[in-house]
PDB file of C-alpha atoms in Angstrom:
ATOM      1  CA  UNK N  19     179.004  73.213 100.623  1.00  0.00           C
ATOM      2  CA  UNK N  20     178.417  69.602 101.624  1.00  0.00           C
ATOM      3  CA  UNK N  21     174.925  68.165 101.998  1.00  0.00           C
ATOM      4  CA  UNK N  22     173.857  65.790 104.736  1.00  0.00           C
ATOM      5  CA  UNK N  23     172.107  62.688 103.388  1.00  0.00           C
ATOM      6  CA  UNK N  24     170.105  60.400 105.670  1.00  0.00           C
ATOM      7  CA  UNK N  25     167.472  57.670 105.712  1.00  0.00           C
ATOM      8  CA  UNK N  26     164.513  57.779 108.104  1.00  0.00           C
ATOM      9  CA  UNK N  27     162.124  54.932 108.873  1.00  0.00           C
ATOM     10  CA  UNK N  28     158.891  56.004 110.547  1.00  0.00           C
ATOM     11  CA  UNK N  29     155.151  56.565 110.215  1.00  0.00           C
ATOM     12  CA  UNK N  30     153.153  59.418 108.754  1.00  0.00           C
ATOM     13  CA  UNK N  31     151.430  61.458 111.460  1.00  0.00           C
ATOM     14  CA  UNK N  32     148.884  62.934 108.998  1.00  0.00           C
ATOM     15  CA  UNK N  33     147.837  62.537 105.369  1.00  0.00           C
ATOM     16  CA  UNK N  34     150.170  64.171 102.808  1.00  0.00           C
ATOM     17  CA  UNK N  35     149.313  67.696 101.657  1.00  0.00           C
ATOM     18  CA  UNK N  36     149.891  69.001  98.113  1.00  0.00           C
ATOM     19  CA  UNK N  37     151.120  72.606  98.052  1.00  0.00           C
ATOM     20  CA  UNK N  38     151.885  75.065  95.272  1.00  0.00           C
ATOM     21  CA  UNK N  39     155.394  76.530  95.128  1.00  0.00           C
ATOM     22  CA  UNK N  40     157.289  78.814  92.746  1.00  0.00           C
ATOM     23  CA  UNK N  41     158.424  75.823  90.679  1.00  0.00           C
ATOM     24  CA  UNK N  42     155.100  73.979  90.747  1.00  0.00           C
ATOM     25  CA  UNK N  43     153.268  71.585  93.018  1.00  0.00           C
ATOM     26  CA  UNK N  44     154.985  69.544  95.710  1.00  0.00           C
ATOM     27  CA  UNK N  45     153.849  67.258  98.521  1.00  0.00           C
ATOM     28  CA  UNK N  46     154.635  67.551 102.219  1.00  0.00           C
ATOM     29  CA  UNK N  47     154.054  65.257 105.176  1.00  0.00           C
ATOM     30  CA  UNK N  48     155.418  64.669 108.655  1.00  0.00           C
ATOM     31  CA  UNK N  49     157.079  61.445 109.795  1.00  0.00           C
ATOM     32  CA  UNK N  50     157.511  60.324 113.403  1.00  0.00           C
ATOM     33  CA  UNK N  51     160.383  57.962 114.206  1.00  0.00           C
ATOM     34  CA  UNK N  52     161.211  56.330 117.529  1.00  0.00           C
ATOM     35  CA  UNK N  53     163.544  53.622 118.782  1.00  0.00           C
ATOM     36  CA  UNK N  54     162.232  50.462 120.424  1.00  0.00           C
ATOM     37  CA  UNK N  55     164.453  49.033 123.151  1.00  0.00           C
ATOM     38  CA  UNK N  56     164.221  46.491 125.999  1.00  0.00           C
ATOM     39  CA  UNK N  57     162.934  47.896 129.290  1.00  0.00           C
ATOM     40  CA  UNK N  58     165.762  47.533 131.826  1.00  0.00           C
ATOM     41  CA  UNK N  59     163.375  47.324 134.773  1.00  0.00           C
ATOM     42  CA  UNK N  60     161.135  44.618 133.281  1.00  0.00           C
ATOM     43  CA  UNK N  61     162.781  41.820 131.300  1.00  0.00           C
ATOM     44  CA  UNK N  62     160.716  40.793 128.284  1.00  0.00           C
ATOM     45  CA  UNK N  63     159.044  44.205 127.988  1.00  0.00           C
ATOM     46  CA  UNK N  64     159.884  46.749 125.279  1.00  0.00           C
ATOM     47  CA  UNK N  65     159.638  50.539 125.458  1.00  0.00           C
ATOM     48  CA  UNK N  66     159.540  53.190 122.713  1.00  0.00           C
ATOM     49  CA  UNK N  67     161.780  56.249 122.972  1.00  0.00           C
ATOM     50  CA  UNK N  68     160.452  59.781 122.580  1.00  0.00           C
ATOM     51  CA  UNK N  69     159.705  60.308 118.874  1.00  0.00           C
ATOM     52  CA  UNK N  70     161.678  62.503 116.513  1.00  0.00           C
ATOM     53  CA  UNK N  71     159.671  64.351 113.861  1.00  0.00           C
ATOM     54  CA  UNK N  72     160.729  65.109 110.306  1.00  0.00           C
ATOM     55  CA  UNK N  73     159.006  67.463 107.859  1.00  0.00           C
ATOM     56  CA  UNK N  74     159.324  65.786 104.450  1.00  0.00           C
ATOM     57  CA  UNK N  75     159.032  67.546 101.072  1.00  0.00           C
ATOM     58  CA  UNK N  76     158.674  65.523  97.867  1.00  0.00           C
ATOM     59  CA  UNK N  77     158.819  67.134  94.420  1.00  0.00           C
ATOM     60  CA  UNK N  78     157.683  66.458  90.849  1.00  0.00           C
ATOM     61  CA  UNK N  79     156.298  63.028  89.934  1.00  0.00           C
ATOM     62  CA  UNK N  80     157.415  61.395  93.160  1.00  0.00           C
ATOM     63  CA  UNK N  81     155.453  64.039  95.072  1.00  0.00           C
ATOM     64  CA  UNK N  82     152.337  63.284  93.028  1.00  0.00           C
ATOM     65  CA  UNK N  83     152.784  59.564  93.697  1.00  0.00           C
ATOM     66  CA  UNK N  84     153.287  60.189  97.427  1.00  0.00           C
ATOM     67  CA  UNK N  85     150.045  62.175  97.601  1.00  0.00           C
ATOM     68  CA  UNK N  86     148.184  59.342  95.843  1.00  0.00           C
ATOM     69  CA  UNK N  87     149.647  56.427  97.816  1.00  0.00           C
ATOM     70  CA  UNK N  88     150.506  57.517 101.353  1.00  0.00           C
ATOM     71  CA  UNK N  89     148.128  58.020 104.275  1.00  0.00           C
ATOM     72  CA  UNK N  90     148.313  58.781 107.983  1.00  0.00           C
ATOM     73  CA  UNK N  91     149.820  55.851 109.889  1.00  0.00           C
ATOM     74  CA  UNK N  92     151.571  54.284 106.885  1.00  0.00           C
ATOM     75  CA  UNK N  93     155.114  53.075 107.613  1.00  0.00           C
ATOM     76  CA  UNK N  94     157.639  54.646 105.233  1.00  0.00           C
ATOM     77  CA  UNK N  95     161.327  54.773 104.438  1.00  0.00           C
ATOM     78  CA  UNK N  96     162.524  58.205 103.272  1.00  0.00           C
ATOM     79  CA  UNK N  97     166.016  58.876 101.897  1.00  0.00           C
ATOM     80  CA  UNK N  98     167.188  62.386 101.124  1.00  0.00           C
ATOM     81  CA  UNK N  99     168.876  65.633 102.089  1.00  0.00           C
ATOM     82  CA  UNK N 100     168.508  67.030 105.602  1.00  0.00           C
ATOM     83  CA  UNK N 101     168.239  70.660 106.629  1.00  0.00           C
ATOM     84  CA  UNK N 102     167.849  71.865 110.218  1.00  0.00           C
ATOM     85  CA  UNK N 103     166.065  75.208 110.505  1.00  0.00           C
ATOM     86  CA  UNK N 104     166.253  77.435 113.550  1.00  0.00           C
ATOM     87  CA  UNK N 105     163.274  79.665 114.293  1.00  0.00           C
ATOM     88  CA  UNK N 106     162.051  82.079 116.933  1.00  0.00           C
ATOM     89  CA  UNK N 107     158.627  81.579 118.508  1.00  0.00           C
ATOM     90  CA  UNK N 108     156.184  84.364 119.330  1.00  0.00           C
ATOM     91  CA  UNK N 109     157.217  84.152 123.009  1.00  0.00           C
ATOM     92  CA  UNK N 110     160.859  84.852 122.067  1.00  0.00           C
ATOM     93  CA  UNK N 111     162.115  81.309 122.644  1.00  0.00           C
ATOM     94  CA  UNK N 112     163.993  79.446 119.926  1.00  0.00           C
ATOM     95  CA  UNK N 113     163.268  76.100 118.352  1.00  0.00           C
ATOM     96  CA  UNK N 114     164.448  73.933 115.490  1.00  0.00           C
ATOM     97  CA  UNK N 115     162.763  71.807 112.854  1.00  0.00           C
ATOM     98  CA  UNK N 116     164.291  69.054 110.754  1.00  0.00           C
ATOM     99  CA  UNK N 117     163.364  69.083 107.067  1.00  0.00           C
ATOM    100  CA  UNK N 118     164.014  66.156 104.755  1.00  0.00           C
ATOM    101  CA  UNK N 119     163.956  66.642 100.974  1.00  0.00           C
ATOM    102  CA  UNK N 120     163.213  63.168  99.623  1.00  0.00           C
ATOM    103  CA  UNK N 121     165.320  61.663  96.842  1.00  0.00           C
ATOM    104  CA  UNK N 122     163.617  58.280  97.273  1.00  0.00           C
ATOM    105  CA  UNK N 123     160.587  57.139  99.221  1.00  0.00           C
ATOM    106  CA  UNK N 124     158.509  54.043  99.763  1.00  0.00           C
ATOM    107  CA  UNK N 125     156.380  51.995 102.102  1.00  0.00           C
ATOM    108  CA  UNK N 126     158.332  50.057 104.747  1.00  0.00           C
ATOM    109  CA  UNK N 127     157.594  46.460 103.769  1.00  0.00           C
ATOM    110  CA  UNK N 128     158.496  45.109 107.221  1.00  0.00           C
ATOM    111  CA  UNK N 129     154.959  46.026 108.274  1.00  0.00           C
ATOM    112  CA  UNK N 130     152.825  45.043 105.291  1.00  0.00           C
ATOM    113  CA  UNK N 131     152.548  44.694 101.529  1.00  0.00           C
ATOM    114  CA  UNK N 132     151.925  47.192  98.764  1.00  0.00           C
ATOM    115  CA  UNK N 133     151.127  46.920  95.058  1.00  0.00           C
ATOM    116  CA  UNK N 134     153.354  48.612  92.465  1.00  0.00           C
ATOM    117  CA  UNK N 135     151.905  50.305  89.405  1.00  0.00           C
ATOM    118  CA  UNK N 136     154.074  52.080  86.810  1.00  0.00           C
ATOM    119  CA  UNK N 137     153.256  55.753  86.230  1.00  0.00           C
ATOM    120  CA  UNK N 138     152.005  55.125  82.678  1.00  0.00           C
ATOM    121  CA  UNK N 139     149.667  52.419  83.981  1.00  0.00           C
ATOM    122  CA  UNK N 140     148.227  54.388  86.911  1.00  0.00           C
ATOM    123  CA  UNK N 141     144.677  53.520  87.897  1.00  0.00           C
ATOM    124  CA  UNK N 142     142.080  56.260  88.473  1.00  0.00           C
ATOM    125  CA  UNK N 143     142.568  58.445  91.527  1.00  0.00           C
ATOM    126  CA  UNK N 144     141.840  56.860  94.891  1.00  0.00           C
ATOM    127  CA  UNK N 145     138.690  57.939  96.716  1.00  0.00           C
ATOM    128  CA  UNK N 146     139.101  60.252  99.698  1.00  0.00           C
ATOM    129  CA  UNK N 147     140.210  58.164 102.654  1.00  0.00           C
ATOM    130  CA  UNK N 148     142.755  56.145 100.627  1.00  0.00           C
ATOM    131  CA  UNK N 149     143.269  52.427 100.234  1.00  0.00           C
TER     132      UNK N 149
END
């Protein structure tokens, strides 16, 4: 079976959450992504499209690093495998969610700067509330 690989640029809608799975701990977070385009009715004005949401899962050391470094509102670039899940709601209607299993992840440096620290040189844990 072929896998679908994609890259998403967006912002975290909440702080990452560390969860426990069968194979150990992993980190999850949700990313919102929208397109910015010129407003046809008003030259010089820009409009954002409706956002798309992605549920991201990050495993092993990268998941630990994501939980330490990422916070709500941070701009990120996520590259990984996509899975679309269909589900049925309590009212009988159907919906879909898009899951992204990250192979690589980082802050989007178009919007700011970040400091890199190697895993062996990691500083003490950040206080609640982040950087």
